[in-house]
Coordinates of C-alpha atoms in Angstrom, one line a residue:
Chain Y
X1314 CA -258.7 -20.9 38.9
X1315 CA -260.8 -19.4 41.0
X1316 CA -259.1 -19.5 43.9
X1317 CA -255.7 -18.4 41.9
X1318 CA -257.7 -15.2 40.4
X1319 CA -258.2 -14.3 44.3
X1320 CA -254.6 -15.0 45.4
X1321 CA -253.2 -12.6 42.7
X1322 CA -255.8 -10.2 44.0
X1323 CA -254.7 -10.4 47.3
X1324 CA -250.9 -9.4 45.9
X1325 CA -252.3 -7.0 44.1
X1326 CA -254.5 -5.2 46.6
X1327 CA -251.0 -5.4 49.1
X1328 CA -248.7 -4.2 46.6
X1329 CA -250.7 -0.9 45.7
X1330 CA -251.4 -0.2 49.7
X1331 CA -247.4 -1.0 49.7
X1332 CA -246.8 1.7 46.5
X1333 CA -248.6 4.4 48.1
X1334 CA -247.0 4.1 51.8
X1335 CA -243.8 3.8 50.0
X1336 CA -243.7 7.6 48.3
X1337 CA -244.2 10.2 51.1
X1338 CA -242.1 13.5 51.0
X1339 CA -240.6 13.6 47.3
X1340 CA -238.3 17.3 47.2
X1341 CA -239.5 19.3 43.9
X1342 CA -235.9 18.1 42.4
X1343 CA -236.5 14.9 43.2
X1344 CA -240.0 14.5 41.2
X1345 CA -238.4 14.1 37.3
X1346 CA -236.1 11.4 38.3
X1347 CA -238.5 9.4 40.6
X1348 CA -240.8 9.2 37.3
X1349 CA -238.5 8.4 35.2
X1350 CA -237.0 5.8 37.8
X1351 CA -240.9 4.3 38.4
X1352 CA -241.2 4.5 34.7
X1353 CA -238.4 2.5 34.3
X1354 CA -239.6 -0.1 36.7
X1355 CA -242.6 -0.2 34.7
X1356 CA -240.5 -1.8 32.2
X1357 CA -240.9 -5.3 34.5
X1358 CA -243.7 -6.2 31.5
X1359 CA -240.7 -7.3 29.5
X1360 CA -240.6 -10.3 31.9
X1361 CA -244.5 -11.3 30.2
X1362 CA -243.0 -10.2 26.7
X1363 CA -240.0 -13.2 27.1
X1364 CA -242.8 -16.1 28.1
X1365 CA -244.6 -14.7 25.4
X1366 CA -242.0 -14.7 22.8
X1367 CA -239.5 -17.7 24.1
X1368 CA -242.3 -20.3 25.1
X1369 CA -242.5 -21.7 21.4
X1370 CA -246.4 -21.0 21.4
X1371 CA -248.3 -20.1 18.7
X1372 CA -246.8 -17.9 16.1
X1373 CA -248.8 -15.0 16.5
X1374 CA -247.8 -14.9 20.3
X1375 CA -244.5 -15.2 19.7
X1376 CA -244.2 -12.1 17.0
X1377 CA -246.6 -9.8 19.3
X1378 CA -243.9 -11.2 22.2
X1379 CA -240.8 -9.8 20.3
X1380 CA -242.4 -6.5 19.5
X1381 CA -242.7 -6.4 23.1
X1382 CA -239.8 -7.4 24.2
X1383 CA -238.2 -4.4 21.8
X1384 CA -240.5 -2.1 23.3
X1385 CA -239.8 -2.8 27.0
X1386 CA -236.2 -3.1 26.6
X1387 CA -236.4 0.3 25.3
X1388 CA -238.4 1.5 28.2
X1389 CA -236.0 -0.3 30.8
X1390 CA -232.8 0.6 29.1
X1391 CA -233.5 3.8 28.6
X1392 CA -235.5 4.4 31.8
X1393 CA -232.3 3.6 33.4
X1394 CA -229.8 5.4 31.6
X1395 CA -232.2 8.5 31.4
X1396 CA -232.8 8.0 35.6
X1397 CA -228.9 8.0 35.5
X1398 CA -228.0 11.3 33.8
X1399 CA -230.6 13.3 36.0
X1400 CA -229.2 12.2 39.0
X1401 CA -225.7 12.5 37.9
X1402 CA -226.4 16.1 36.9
X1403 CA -227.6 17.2 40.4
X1404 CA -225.1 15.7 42.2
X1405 CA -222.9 18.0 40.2
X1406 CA -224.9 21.1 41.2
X1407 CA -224.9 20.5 44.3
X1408 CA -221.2 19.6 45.4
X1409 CA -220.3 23.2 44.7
X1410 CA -223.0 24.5 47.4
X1411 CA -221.9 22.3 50.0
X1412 CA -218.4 23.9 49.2
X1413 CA -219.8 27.1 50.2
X1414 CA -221.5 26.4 53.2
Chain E
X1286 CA -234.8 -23.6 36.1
X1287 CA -238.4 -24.8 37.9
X1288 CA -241.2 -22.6 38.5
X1289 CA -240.6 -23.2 42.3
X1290 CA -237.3 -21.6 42.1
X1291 CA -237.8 -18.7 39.6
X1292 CA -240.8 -17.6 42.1
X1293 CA -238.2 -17.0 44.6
X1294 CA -236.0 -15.2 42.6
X1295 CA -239.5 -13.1 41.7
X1296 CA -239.6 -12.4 45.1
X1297 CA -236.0 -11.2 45.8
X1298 CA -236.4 -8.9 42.5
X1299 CA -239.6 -7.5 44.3
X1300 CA -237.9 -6.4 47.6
X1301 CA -235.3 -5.2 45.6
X1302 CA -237.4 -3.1 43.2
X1303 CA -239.5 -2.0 47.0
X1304 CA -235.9 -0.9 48.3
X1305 CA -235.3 1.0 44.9
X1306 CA -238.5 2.8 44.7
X1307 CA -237.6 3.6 48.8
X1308 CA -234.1 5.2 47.9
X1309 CA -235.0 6.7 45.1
X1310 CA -237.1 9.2 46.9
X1311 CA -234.8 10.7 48.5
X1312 CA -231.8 12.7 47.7
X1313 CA -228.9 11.2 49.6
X1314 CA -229.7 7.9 48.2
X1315 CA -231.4 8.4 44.8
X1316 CA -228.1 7.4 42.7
X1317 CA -228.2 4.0 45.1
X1318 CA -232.1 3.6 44.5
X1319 CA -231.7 3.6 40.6
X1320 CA -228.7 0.9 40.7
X1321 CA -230.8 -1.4 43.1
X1322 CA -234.0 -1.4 40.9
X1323 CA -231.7 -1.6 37.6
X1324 CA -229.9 -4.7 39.5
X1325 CA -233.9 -5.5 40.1
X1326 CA -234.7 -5.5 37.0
X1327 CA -231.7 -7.9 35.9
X1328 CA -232.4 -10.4 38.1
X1329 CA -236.0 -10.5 36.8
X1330 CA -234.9 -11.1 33.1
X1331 CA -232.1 -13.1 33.5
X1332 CA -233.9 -15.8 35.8
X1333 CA -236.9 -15.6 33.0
X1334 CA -234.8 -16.6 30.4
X1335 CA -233.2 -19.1 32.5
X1336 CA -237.1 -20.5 33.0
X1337 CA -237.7 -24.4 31.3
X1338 CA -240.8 -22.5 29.4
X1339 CA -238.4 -20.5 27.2
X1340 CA -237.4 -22.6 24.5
X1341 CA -236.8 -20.3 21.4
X1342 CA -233.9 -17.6 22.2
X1343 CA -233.6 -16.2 18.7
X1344 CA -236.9 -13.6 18.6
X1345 CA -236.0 -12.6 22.1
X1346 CA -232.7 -12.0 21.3
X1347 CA -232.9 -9.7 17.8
X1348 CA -235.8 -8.2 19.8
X1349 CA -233.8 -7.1 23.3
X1350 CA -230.5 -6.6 21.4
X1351 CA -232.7 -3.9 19.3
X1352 CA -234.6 -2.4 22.2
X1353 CA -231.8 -1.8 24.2
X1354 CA -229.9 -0.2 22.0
X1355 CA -232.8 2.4 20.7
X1356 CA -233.1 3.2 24.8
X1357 CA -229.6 3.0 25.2
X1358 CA -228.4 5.7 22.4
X1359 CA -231.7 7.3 22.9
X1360 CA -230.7 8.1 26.9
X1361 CA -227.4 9.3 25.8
X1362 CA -228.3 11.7 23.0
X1363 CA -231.0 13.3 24.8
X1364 CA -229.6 16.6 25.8
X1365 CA -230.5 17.7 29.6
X1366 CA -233.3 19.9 28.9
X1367 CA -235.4 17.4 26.4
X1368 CA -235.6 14.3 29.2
X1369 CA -239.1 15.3 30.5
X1370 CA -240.2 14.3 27.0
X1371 CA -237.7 11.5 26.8
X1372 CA -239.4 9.7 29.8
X1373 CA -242.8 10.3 27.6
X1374 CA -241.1 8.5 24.7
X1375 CA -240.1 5.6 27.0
X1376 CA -243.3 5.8 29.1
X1377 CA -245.2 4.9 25.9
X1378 CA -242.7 2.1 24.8
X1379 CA -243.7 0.8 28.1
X1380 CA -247.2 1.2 27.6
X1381 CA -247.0 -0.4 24.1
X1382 CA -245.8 -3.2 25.1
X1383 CA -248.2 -4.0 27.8
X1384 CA -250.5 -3.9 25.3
X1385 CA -248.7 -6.3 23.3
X1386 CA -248.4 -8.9 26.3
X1387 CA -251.9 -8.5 26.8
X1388 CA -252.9 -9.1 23.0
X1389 CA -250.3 -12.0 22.8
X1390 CA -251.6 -13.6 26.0
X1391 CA -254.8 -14.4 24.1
X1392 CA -252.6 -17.3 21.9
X1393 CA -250.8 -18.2 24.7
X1394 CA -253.4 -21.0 26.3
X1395 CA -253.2 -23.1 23.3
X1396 CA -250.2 -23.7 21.5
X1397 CA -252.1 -23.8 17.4
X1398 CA -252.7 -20.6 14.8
X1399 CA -254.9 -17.7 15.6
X1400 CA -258.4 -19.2 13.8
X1401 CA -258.3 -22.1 16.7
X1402 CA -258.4 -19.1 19.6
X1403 CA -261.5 -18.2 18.2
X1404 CA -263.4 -20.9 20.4
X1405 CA -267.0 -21.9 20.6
X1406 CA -269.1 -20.1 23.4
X1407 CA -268.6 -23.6 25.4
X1408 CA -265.2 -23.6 25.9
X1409 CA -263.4 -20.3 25.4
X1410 CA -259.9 -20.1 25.0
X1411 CA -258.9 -18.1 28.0
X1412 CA -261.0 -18.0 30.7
X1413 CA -263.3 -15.3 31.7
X1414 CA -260.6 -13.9 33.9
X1415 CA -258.1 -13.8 31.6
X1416 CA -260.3 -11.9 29.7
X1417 CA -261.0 -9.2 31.6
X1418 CA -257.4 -8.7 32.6
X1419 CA -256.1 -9.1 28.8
X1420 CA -258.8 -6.4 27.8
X1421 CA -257.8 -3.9 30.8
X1422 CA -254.1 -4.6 29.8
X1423 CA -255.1 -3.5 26.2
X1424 CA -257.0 -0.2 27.4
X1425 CA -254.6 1.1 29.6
X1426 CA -251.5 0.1 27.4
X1427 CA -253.3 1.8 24.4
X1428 CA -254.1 4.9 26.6
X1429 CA -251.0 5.5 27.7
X1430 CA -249.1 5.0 24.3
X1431 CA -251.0 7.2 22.4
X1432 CA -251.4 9.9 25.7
X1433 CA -247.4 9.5 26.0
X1434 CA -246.9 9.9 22.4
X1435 CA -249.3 13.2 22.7
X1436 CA -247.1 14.3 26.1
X1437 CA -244.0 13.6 24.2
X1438 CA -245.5 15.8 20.9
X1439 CA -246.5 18.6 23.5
X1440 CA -243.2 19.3 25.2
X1441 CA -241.1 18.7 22.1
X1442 CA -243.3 21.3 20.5
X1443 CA -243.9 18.5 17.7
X1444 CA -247.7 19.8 18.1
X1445 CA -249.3 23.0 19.5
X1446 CA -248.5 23.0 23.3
X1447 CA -251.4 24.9 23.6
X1448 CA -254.7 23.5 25.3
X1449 CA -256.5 22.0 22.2
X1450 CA -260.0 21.3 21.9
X1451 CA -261.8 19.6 19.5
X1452 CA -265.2 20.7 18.5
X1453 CA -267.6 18.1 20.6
X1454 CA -265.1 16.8 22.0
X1455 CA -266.8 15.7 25.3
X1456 CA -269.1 14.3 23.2
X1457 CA -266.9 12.5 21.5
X1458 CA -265.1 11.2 24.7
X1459 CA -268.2 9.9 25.7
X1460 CA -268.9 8.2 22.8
X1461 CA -265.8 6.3 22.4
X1462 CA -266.4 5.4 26.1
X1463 CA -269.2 3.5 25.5
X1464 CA -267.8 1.9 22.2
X1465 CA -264.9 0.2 24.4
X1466 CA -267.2 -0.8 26.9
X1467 CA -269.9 -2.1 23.9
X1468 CA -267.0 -3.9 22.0
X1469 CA -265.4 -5.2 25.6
X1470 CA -269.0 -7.0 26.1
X1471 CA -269.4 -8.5 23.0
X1472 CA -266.3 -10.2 23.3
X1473 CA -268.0 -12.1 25.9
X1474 CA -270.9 -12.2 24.0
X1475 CA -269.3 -13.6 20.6
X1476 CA -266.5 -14.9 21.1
X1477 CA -265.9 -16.0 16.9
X1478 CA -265.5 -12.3 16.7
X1479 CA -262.7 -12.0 19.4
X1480 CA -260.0 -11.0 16.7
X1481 CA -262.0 -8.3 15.3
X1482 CA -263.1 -6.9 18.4
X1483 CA -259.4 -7.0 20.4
X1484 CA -258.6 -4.6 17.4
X1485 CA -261.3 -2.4 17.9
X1486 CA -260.9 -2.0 21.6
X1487 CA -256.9 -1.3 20.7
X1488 CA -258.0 1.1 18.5
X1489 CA -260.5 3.0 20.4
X1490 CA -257.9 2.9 23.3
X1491 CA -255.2 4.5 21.1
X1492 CA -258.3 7.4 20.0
X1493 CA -258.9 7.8 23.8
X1494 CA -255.3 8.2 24.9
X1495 CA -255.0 11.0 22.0
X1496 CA -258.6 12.4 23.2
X1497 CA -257.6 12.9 27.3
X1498 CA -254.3 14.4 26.7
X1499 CA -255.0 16.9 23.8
X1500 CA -257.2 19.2 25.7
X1501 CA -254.0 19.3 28.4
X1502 CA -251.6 22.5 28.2
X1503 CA -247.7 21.9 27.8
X1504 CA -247.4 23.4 31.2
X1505 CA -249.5 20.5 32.7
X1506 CA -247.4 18.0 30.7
X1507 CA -244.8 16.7 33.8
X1508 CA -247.8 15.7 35.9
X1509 CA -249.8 13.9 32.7
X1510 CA -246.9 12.2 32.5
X1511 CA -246.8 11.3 35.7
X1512 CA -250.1 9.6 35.4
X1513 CA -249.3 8.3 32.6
X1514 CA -246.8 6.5 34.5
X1515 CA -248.6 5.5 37.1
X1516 CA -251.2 3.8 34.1
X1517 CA -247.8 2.0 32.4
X1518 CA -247.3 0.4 35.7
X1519 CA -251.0 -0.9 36.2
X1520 CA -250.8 -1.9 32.1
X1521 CA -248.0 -4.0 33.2
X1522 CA -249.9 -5.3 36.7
X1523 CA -253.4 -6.2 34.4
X1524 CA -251.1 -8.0 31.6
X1525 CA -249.3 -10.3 34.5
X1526 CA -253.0 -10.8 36.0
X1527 CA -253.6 -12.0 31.7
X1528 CA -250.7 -14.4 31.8
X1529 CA -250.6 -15.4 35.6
X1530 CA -246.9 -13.5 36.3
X1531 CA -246.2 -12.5 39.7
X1532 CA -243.1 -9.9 39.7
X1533 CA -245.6 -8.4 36.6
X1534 CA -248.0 -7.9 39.0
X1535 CA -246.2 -6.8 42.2
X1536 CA -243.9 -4.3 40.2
X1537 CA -246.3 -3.3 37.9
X1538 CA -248.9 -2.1 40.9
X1539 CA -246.6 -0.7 42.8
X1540 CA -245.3 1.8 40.2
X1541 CA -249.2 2.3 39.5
X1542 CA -249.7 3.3 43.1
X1543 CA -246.3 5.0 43.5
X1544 CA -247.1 6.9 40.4
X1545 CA -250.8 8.3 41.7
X1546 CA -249.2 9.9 44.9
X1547 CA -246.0 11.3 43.1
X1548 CA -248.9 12.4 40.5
X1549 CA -250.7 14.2 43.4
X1550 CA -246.9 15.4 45.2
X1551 CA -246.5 17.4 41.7
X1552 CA -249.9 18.8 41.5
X1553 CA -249.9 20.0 44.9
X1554 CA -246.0 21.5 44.2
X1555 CA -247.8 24.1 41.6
X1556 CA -250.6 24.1 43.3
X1557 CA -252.9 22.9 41.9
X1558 CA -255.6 19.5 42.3
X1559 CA -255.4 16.8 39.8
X1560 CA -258.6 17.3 38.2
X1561 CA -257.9 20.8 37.7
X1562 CA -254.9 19.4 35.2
X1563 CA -256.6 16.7 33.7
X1564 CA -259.7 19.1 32.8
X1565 CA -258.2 22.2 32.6
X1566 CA -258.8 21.8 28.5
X1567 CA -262.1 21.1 29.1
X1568 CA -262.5 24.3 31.7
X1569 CA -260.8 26.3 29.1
X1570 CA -263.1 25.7 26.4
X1571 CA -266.2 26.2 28.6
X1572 CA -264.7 30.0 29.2
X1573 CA -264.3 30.6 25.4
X1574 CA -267.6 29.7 24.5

C-alpha cells in the first residue's frame, strides 16, 4: 500500500509539472473556451462515479455513485457542447476578417 | 475486460486528453482540441463500463441517460452571452460529484451496509491514505460546488454582483478553517463517528465555498471561475487517489495545473495579480471601515 500511495504520487507530481508546461500563450479569446474545455475534462471523475455505482458494492456506495454519475455526465456533456458553441461562434467572426484582408 | 488491459486504454485516453488540452490553446486548432478530448473522454467511459468490476448497469444507466441530457439541453439553450455562468453551473456539477466519489469511496472497501464502515480503531475500513485523499476530495468538491454555485449566482445576477461582505467575516473564515481541520482529525481520532463527521466536513466545505467567493465582485467572476476549475480538476485527482483510479488522477491534475496558469494568464490579461481578485472583497471592506 505503501509503495502504491508513492507510485500514484509520482503520477501525480508528473502530471501537474506536465499541466502547467502544457498552457503557455493562451490569446484573450481563447481564455472562456479553454476553461470551459479544461472544465469539461474535469468531468473524467465520472470514470470513479461508474466503479462506484456499477461495482455491486454496498448500497450506499452505489446511490452516492449514481448521483455522481448524473452530475458528471452533466459536467462532461455539457462542457462539451458549451466548449463547442464558443468555438463555433468565433470561427464565424472571424471568416469575414480574413475576407478583408 | 482485465484491469491489465483497461490501464492501457487509461493511458491512450491520457495522451489524448494531453493532445486536447495542447490544441485547445490555440486558435487554429481549438475546434480539433475539443473533439480529441471529447473522443478522450469516450474512450475513458466506455472501457470503464466494459471493466469485469461493473456488474449492475441499471443505476449507471438512469443516472448518465439523465446527466446527459440536463448538460446536453442545458448547452443548447444557453444563449451566447450567459455561457461564462453556464461553465459555473457545470464546473459545480463537476465539483459535486467529486465530492460524491469521494464520500462513496468510503463503502467501497467492504462490500456490507454503512454501520459495518464504522470500524474499530484496529482495523479501519479504508486505510489512512484513503482517508486523507477521500477527505481532500470532499473539501475541494464541496468548495467548488458551493463557490460555482455563488460564481454562477453572481454573473446571472441571481445575487448582488456586488463585493459582499459579511460582518466578521474573516473571522468567520477562520473559524470554519479550523472546524474542518478539527473534524478532519477526529476522524482519525474516532473513527465510530466517521459518518457524522464526513457530513460535517461536507458541510463546512459547502459554508467555505459560499464564504471565499461572496466577498468576490462580478467583474472578478471569469478568473474565480477559473480557479474554480482548476480545484474541480484536483477534486477529481484526490477522489482517484480515494479509490486507486489512474486516468482520475492524471486528468484530473492536469486540469488542476492547467487551470492555475490559465487562472494566472487571465489575471495578468486585466491586469491584475491573483490575490488581488481573490481578496479584493476583503480589501474593499478594510477601505469602508
Amino acid at each position: 500500500m505503501a509503495m502504491e500511495a508513492v507510485y500514484l504520487g509520482f503520477v501525480l507530481m508528473l502530471s501537474i509539472f506536465l499541466g502547467f508546461e502544457l498552457i503557455s500563450k493562451v490569446p484573450a479569446t481563447l481564455h472562456t473556451p479553454l476553461m470551459s474545455g479544461a472544465n469539461a475534462i474535469s468531468g473524467i471523475t465520472v470514470v470513479g462515479a461508474i466503479t462506484s455505482a456499477g461495482a455491486g458494492l454496498s448500497d450506499w456506495a452505489t446511490v452516492l455513485g449514481a448521483i455522481a454519475v448524473f452530475f458528471a455526465m452533466v459536467n462532461v456533456v455539457g462542457g462539451y457542447m458549451v466548449t463547442d458553441r464558443m468555438l463555433g461562434m468565433f470561427k464565424k467572426k472571424e471568416a469575414p476578417v480574413k475576407d478583408q484582408v | 475486460m482485465s484491469a491489465e488491459l483497461i490501464g492501457a486504454v487509461y493511458i491512450f485516453a491520457a495522451i489524448l486528453f494531453i493532445f486536447g488540452l495542447k490544441l485547445l490553446s490555440s486558435p487554429a486548432t481549438a475546434v480539433r482540441g475539443n473533439l480529441i478530448s471529447s473522443f478522450a473522454m469516450l474512450v475513458a467511459v466506455l472501457v470503464t463500463l466494459a471493466s469485469n468490476e461493473i456488474i449492475d448497469y441499471r443505476w449507471i444507466a438512469v443516472a448518465a441517460v439523465a446527466g446527459a441530457i440536463v448538460g446536453a439541453v442545458a448547452a443548447r439553450r444557453v444563449a451566447m452571452t450567459g455561457m461564462p455562468e453556464m461553465v459555473a453551473l457545470f464546473n459545480g456539477s463537476g465539483g459535486i460529484a467529486s465530492l460524491l466519489v469521494g464520500w462513496a469511496a468510503l463503502y467501497m472497501s467492504d462490500s456490507s451496509h454503512i454501520s459495518t464502515v464504522v470500524a474499530t480503531p484496529e482495523s479501519p475500513a479504508v486505510s489512512a491514505f484513503t482517508m486523507i485523499t477521500i477527505l481532500i476530495s470532499i473539501l475541494i468538491g464541496g468548495v467548488t460546488f458551493s463557490g460555482s454555485l455563488v460564481a454562477w449566482g453572481k454573473l446571472s445576477e441571481t445575487i448582488s454582483s456586488a463585493a459582499v461582505s459579511l460582518p466578521g467575516q474573516r473571522f468567520l473564515s477562520l473559524f470554519n478553517l479550523v472546524a474542518l481541520i478539527a473534524c478532519s482529525v477526529l476522524v482519525f481520532v474516532q473513527p465510530a463517528w466517521t459518518l457524522p463527521l464526513v457530513i460535517a466536513v461536507i458541510v463546512l466545505s459547502l459554508i467555505l465555498g459560499v464564504m471565499a467567493v461572496i466577498p468576490i465582485g462580478g467583474a472578478d467572476m471569469p478568473v474565480v471561475i477559473s480557479l474554480l476549475n482548476s480545484y474541480s480538476g484536483l477534486a477529481a485527482c484526490a477522489a482517484g487517489l480515494a479509490i486507486d483510479n489512474s486516468i482520475l488522477i492524471v486528468a484530473g491534475s492536469l486540469v488542476g495545473a492547467a487551470g492555475i496558469i490559465l487562472t494566472n494568464i487571465m489575471c495578468k490579461a486585466m491586469n491584475r495579480s491573483l490575490s488581488n481578485v481573490l481578496f479584493s472583497g476583503f480589501a474593499a471592506t478594510t477601505q469602508a471601515t
